[in-house]
XYZ file of C-alpha atoms in Angstrom:
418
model
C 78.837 -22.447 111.095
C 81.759 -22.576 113.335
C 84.031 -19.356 113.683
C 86.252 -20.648 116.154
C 87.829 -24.009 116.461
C 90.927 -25.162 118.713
C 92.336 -28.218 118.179
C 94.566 -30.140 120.769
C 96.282 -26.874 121.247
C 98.988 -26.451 123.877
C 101.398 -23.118 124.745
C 104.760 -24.006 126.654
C 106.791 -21.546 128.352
C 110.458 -21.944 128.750
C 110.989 -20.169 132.508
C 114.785 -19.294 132.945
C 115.909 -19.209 136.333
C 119.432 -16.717 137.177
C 121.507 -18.213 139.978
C 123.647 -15.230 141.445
C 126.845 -17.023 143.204
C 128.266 -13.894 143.987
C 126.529 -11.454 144.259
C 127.872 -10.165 140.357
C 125.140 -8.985 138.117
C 127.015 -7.265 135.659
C 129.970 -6.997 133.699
C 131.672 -10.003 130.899
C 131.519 -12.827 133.986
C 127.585 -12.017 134.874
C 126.565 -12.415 131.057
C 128.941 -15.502 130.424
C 127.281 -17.121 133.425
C 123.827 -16.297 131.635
C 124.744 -18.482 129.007
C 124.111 -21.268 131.859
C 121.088 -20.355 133.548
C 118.917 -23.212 134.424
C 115.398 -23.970 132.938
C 111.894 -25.256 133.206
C 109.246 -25.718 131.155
C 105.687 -24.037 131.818
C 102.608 -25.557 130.431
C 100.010 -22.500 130.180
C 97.788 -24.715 128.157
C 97.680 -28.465 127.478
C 95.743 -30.013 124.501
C 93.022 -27.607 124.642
C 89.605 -28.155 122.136
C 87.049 -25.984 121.671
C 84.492 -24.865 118.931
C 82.404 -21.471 119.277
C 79.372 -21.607 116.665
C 78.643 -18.264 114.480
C 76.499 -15.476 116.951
C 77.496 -17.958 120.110
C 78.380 -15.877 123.007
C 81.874 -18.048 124.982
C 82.402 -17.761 128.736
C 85.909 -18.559 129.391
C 86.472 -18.676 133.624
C 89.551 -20.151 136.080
C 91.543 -18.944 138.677
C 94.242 -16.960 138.082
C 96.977 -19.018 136.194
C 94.606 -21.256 134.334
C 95.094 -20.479 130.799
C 92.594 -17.565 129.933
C 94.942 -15.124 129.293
C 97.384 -17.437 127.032
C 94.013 -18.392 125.148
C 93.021 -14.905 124.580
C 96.764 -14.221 123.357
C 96.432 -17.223 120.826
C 93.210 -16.126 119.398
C 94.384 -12.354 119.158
C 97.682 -13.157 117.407
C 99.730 -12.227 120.128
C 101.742 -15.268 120.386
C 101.842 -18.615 118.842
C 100.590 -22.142 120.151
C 103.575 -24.474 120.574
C 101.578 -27.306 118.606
C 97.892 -27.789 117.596
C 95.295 -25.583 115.110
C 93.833 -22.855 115.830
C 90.892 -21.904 113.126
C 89.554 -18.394 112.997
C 86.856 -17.571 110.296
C 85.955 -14.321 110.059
C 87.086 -10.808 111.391
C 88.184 -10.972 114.856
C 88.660 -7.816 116.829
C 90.043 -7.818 120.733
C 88.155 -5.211 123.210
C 91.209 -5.484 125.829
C 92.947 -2.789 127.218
C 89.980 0.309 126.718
C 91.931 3.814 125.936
C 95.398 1.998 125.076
C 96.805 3.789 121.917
C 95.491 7.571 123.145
C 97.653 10.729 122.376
C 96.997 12.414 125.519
C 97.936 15.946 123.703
C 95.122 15.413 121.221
C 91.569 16.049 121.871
C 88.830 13.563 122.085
C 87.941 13.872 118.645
C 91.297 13.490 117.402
C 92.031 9.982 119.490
C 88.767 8.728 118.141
C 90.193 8.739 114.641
C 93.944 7.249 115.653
C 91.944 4.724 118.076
C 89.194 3.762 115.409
C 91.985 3.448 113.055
C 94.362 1.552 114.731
C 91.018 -0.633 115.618
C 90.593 -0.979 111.347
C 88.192 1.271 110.589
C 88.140 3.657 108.282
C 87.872 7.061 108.543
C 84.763 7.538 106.808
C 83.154 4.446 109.102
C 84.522 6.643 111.958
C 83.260 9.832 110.667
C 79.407 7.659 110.263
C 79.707 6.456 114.037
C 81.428 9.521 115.316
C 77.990 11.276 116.553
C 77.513 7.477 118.314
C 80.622 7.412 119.939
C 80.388 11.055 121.640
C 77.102 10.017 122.808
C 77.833 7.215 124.193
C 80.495 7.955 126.118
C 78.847 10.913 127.293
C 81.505 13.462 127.158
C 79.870 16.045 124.273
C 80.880 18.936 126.336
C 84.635 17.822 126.560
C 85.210 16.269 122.581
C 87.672 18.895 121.693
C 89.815 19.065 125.382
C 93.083 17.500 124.532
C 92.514 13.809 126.621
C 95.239 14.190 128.962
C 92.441 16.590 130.904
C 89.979 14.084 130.689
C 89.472 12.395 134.287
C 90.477 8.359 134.692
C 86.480 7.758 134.277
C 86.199 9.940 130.858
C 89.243 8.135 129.242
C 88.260 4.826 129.328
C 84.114 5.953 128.646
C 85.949 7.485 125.575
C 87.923 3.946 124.747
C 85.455 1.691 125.179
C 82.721 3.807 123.281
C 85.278 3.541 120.120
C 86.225 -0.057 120.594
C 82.114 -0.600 121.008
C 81.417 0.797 117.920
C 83.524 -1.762 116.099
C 81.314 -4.252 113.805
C 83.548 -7.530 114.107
C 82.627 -11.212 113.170
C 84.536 -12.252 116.340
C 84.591 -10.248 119.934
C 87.039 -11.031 122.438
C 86.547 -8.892 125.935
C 88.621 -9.437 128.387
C 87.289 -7.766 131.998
C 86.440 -4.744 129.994
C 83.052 -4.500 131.930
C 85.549 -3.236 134.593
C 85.474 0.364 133.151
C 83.318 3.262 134.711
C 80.531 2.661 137.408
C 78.004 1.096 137.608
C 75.551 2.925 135.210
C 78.282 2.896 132.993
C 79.281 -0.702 133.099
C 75.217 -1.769 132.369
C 75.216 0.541 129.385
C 78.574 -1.431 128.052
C 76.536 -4.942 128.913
C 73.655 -4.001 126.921
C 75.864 -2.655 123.730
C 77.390 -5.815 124.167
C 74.070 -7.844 123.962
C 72.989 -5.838 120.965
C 76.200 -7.119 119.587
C 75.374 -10.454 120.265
C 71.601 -10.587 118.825
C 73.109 -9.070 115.419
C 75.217 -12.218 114.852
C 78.200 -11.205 116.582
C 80.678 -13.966 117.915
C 81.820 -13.106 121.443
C 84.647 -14.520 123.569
C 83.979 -13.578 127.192
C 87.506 -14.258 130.072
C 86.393 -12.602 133.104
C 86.591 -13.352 136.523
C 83.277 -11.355 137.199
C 81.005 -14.573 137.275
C 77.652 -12.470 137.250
C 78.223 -10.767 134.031
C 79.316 -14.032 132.502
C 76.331 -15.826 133.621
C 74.298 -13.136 132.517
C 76.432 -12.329 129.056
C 77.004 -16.047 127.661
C 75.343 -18.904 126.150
C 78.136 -21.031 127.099
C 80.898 -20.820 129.298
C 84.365 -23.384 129.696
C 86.432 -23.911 132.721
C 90.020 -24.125 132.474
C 92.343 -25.262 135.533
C 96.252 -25.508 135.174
C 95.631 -25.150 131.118
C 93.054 -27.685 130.737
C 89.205 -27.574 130.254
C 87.857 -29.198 132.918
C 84.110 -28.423 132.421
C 81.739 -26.789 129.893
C 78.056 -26.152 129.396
C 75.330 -23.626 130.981
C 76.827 -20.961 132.382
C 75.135 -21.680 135.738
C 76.046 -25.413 136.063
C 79.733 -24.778 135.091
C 79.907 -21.542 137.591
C 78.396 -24.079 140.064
C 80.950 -26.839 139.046
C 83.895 -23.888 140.141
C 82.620 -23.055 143.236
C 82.555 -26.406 144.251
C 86.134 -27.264 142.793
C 87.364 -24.149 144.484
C 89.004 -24.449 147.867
C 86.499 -22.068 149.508
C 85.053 -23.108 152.420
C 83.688 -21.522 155.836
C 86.739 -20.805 158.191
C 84.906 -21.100 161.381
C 88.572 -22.440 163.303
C 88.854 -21.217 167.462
C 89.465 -17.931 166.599
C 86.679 -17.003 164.733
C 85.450 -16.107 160.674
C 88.750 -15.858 158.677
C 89.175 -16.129 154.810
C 92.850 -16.251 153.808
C 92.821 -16.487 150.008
C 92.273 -19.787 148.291
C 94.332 -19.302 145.666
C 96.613 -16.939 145.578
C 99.180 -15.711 142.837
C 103.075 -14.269 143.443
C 102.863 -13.053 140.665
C 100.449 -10.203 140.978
C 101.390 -6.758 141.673
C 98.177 -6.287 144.381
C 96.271 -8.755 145.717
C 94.195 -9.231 148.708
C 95.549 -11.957 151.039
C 92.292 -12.457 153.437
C 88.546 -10.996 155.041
C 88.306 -11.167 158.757
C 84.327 -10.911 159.914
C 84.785 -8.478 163.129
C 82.977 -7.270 166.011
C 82.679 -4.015 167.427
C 85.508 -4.768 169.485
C 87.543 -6.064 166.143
C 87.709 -8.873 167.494
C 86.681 -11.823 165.076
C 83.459 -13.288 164.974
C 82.439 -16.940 165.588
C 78.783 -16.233 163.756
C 77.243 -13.643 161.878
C 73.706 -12.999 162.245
C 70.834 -11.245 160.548
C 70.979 -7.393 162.446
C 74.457 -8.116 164.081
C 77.019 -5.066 163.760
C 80.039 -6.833 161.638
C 83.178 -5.316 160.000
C 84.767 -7.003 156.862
C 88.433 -6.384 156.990
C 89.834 -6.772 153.949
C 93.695 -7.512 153.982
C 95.956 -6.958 150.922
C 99.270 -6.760 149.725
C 100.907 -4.083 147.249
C 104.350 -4.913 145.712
C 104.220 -0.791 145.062
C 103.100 2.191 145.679
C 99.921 3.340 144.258
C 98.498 7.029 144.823
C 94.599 6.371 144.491
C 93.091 2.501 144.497
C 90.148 1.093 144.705
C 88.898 -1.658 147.064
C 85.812 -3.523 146.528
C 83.556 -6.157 148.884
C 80.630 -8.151 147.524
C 78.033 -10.723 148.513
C 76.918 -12.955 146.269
C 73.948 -15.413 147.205
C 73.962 -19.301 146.306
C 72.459 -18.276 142.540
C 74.520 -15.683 141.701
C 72.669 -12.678 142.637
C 74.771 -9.612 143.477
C 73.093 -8.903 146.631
C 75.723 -6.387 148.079
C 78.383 -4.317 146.102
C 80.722 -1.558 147.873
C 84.092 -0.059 146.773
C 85.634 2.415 148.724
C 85.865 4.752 144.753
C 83.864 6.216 143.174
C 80.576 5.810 145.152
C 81.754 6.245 148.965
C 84.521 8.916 147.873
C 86.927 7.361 150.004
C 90.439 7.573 149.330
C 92.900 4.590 149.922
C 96.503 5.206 148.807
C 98.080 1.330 148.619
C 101.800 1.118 150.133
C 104.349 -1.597 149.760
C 103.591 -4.222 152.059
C 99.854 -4.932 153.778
C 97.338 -2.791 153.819
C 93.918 -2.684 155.348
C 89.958 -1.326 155.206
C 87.031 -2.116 157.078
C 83.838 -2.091 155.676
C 81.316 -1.780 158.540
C 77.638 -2.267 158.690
C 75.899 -1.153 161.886
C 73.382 -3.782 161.213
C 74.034 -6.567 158.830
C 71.024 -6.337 156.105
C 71.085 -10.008 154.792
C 68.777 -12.884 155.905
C 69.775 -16.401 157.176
C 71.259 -18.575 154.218
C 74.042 -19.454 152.552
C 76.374 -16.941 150.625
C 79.862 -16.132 149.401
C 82.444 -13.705 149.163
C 83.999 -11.277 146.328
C 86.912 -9.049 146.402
C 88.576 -6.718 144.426
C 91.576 -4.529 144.104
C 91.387 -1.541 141.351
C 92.414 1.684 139.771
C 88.843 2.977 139.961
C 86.934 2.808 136.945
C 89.942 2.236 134.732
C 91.119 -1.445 135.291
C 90.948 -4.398 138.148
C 94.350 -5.066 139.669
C 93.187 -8.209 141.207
C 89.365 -9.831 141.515
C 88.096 -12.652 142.688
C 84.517 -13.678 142.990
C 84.916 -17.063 144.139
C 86.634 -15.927 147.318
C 85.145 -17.207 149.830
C 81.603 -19.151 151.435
C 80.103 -18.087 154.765
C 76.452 -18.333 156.294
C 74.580 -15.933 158.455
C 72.108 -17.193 161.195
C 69.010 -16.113 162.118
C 69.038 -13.065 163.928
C 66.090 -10.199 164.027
C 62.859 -11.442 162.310
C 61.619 -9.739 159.250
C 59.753 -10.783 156.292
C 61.467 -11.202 153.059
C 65.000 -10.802 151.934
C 66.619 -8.526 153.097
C 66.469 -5.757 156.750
C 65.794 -2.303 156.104
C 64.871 -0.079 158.634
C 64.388 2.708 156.486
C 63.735 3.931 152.912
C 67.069 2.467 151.875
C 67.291 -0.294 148.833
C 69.502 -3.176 149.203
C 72.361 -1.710 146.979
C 72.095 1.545 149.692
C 72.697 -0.294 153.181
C 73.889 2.258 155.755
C 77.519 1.283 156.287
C 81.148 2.951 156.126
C 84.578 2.445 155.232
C 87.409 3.219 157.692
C 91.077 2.759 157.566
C 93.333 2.770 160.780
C 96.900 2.393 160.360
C 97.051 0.742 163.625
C 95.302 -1.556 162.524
C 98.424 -3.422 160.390
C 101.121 -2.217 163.429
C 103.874 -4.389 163.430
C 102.876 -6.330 159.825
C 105.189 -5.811 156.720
């Protein structure tokens, strides 16, 4: 049975572009002049068609601009495709924005039952689940503390743990597996499995590649609003990479990533990784055992008290092989100011044997929502350096996910950048 089917669907955008000649921006001559503002059109999507079989599990990836967003918009009723059919059979509910709709001068209790109901369910199926929901999110002890005392990691525990407890035909997430850390976020991936093995229908736009791969049966990938490849999750994650404008930027001056593809449009986002020496000076190879420091450069449009910056390695299959942010783990503050901004991640010797991997980054409010991600960031290879056996060098008791290292911040370090 097929519960979601999009025919030759397409989603224009008229984009309206003010001219000042003037300078005037308000009064009766400004809005008369509005009247003439030139215009393009915007293609978001372009003759898009897909099917999604009852209990199938969709992975929807693409840089940022590609259409996943418009598509999730479509399916949820938020706007309206310019032409083409969209089908929907079934009960569809959208797991997007975790916590949105809380009172923050009611408790916990009390937003469960505006949350859940705002959701659809009733309140006796709230009432049923409500035991479920407190447990889940793990915050017994603070159910009847009005929410606006609940710390940035309780609130969205809380909103997901409702929005999990939903028993829809159709699922659509939308980087939801974002929320909390770590323990959390494998918690959300197996409630979301369990959904999936009792018939559920889930939609699945993420740019977190590893949870998709893990997560779906299928996955599509969509570039300037049109599918350009779909199948096993693997293949197609494979088939991005390689379509990607990553590649190893080994120029004279050493390891440099500037951002393959990046967006004006967004708020934060990181603009390049330099691979560092001691010295900070930039490296022309990186080496099993070699001290390195990942600087990772971004830019904020605006000021924002407490973010979140996150570095991963990835090798050739996927594997999540090293995963630090700077919150909550490290417990190192970063306040992001207009203009660029900079962190080092250092490792006083670099854990990872000689091979091929790549490059994720990540801007955040920590635990709540990403601000910018992108695990297709960049591809780099490390050389052989000390000889070990197996994967990875530990000189101690540590585990991979536990390499020694540090994050450090030097406002020197951006001197005379704006």
């Amino acid at each position: 049975m097929i519960d979601l089917r999009l025919d030759r669907v397409s989603k224009k955008y008229r984009i309206r572009q003010e001219t000042e000649i003037d300078g005037t921006r308000h009064g009766p001559i400004h809005k008369l002049r509005r009247l003439w503002r030139q215009s393009h059109e915007f293609w978001a999507l372009r003759d898009v068609t897909f099917e999604v079989e009852r209990g199938e599990a969709l992975g929807i990836i693409g840089h940022n601009g590609a259409g996943k967003s418009t598509i999730l918009k479509l399916l949820a009723n938020i706007t309206t495709p310019s032409s083409g059919e969209i089908t929907i059979n079934g009960h569809l509910s959208a797991l997007i924005e975790v916590g949105s709709g809380f009172h923050p001068e009611l408790t916990g209790r009390e937003n469960i039952y505006l949350s859940g109901s705002i959701l659809g369910m009733s309140r006796g199926e709230i009432t049923r689940k409500l035991e479920s929901i407190v447990e889940f999110a793990g915050i017994s002890e603070f159910i009847d503390t009005p929410v606006k005392r609940y710390s940035s990691g309780m609130y969205v525990r809380l909103g997901f743990s409702i929005a999990a407890h939903l028993e829809p035909d159709i699922l659509l997430l939308d980087e939801v597996l974002a929320v909390g850390d770590a323990a959390f976020q494998t918690k959300c991936l197996k409630r979301i499995k369990q959904l999936e093995r009792a018939g559920t229908t889930i939609v699945f736009i993420s740019h977190d590649l590893y949870s998709v791969k893990r997560l779906c049966d299928r996955v599509l990938l969509l570039d300037r609003g049109r599918i350009i490849a779909s199948g096993d999750p693997g293949e197609v994650i494979k088939t991005y990479r390689h379509t990607s404008r990553i590649t190893e930027s080994k120029s004279d001056n050493g390891l440099s990533f500037p951002n393959p593809n990046p967006d004006p449009g967004l708020q934060f986002e990181v603009e390049q990784v330099d691979v560092l020496d001691r010295e900070g000076r930039l490296k022309h190879e990186l080496r099993t055992g070699d001290y390195v420091r990942f600087r990772i450069v971004w830019r904020a449009k605006e000021y924002l008290e407490d973010g979140g910056v996150e570095l991963g390695i990835y090798s050739e299959n996927e594997v999540p092989l090293i995963r630090y942010s700077n919150q909550p783990i490290s417990g190192f503050d970063i306040a992001f100011k207009p203009g660029l901004n900079a962190v080092d991640l250092e490792f006083q010797q670099f854990p990872l044997a000689a091979g091929e991997y790549h490059l994720s980054v990540g801007l955040s409010r920590p635990m709540i929502a990403w601000l910018h991600r992108n695990d297709n960031f960049a591809a780099f290879s490390v050389s052989q350096g000390k000889i070990f056996k197996g994967e990875y060098l530990l000189d101690s008791d540590y585990s991979v996910m536990a390499v020694p290292h540090r994050w450090s911040q030097d406002i020197e370090q951006l001197e005379g950048n704006s």
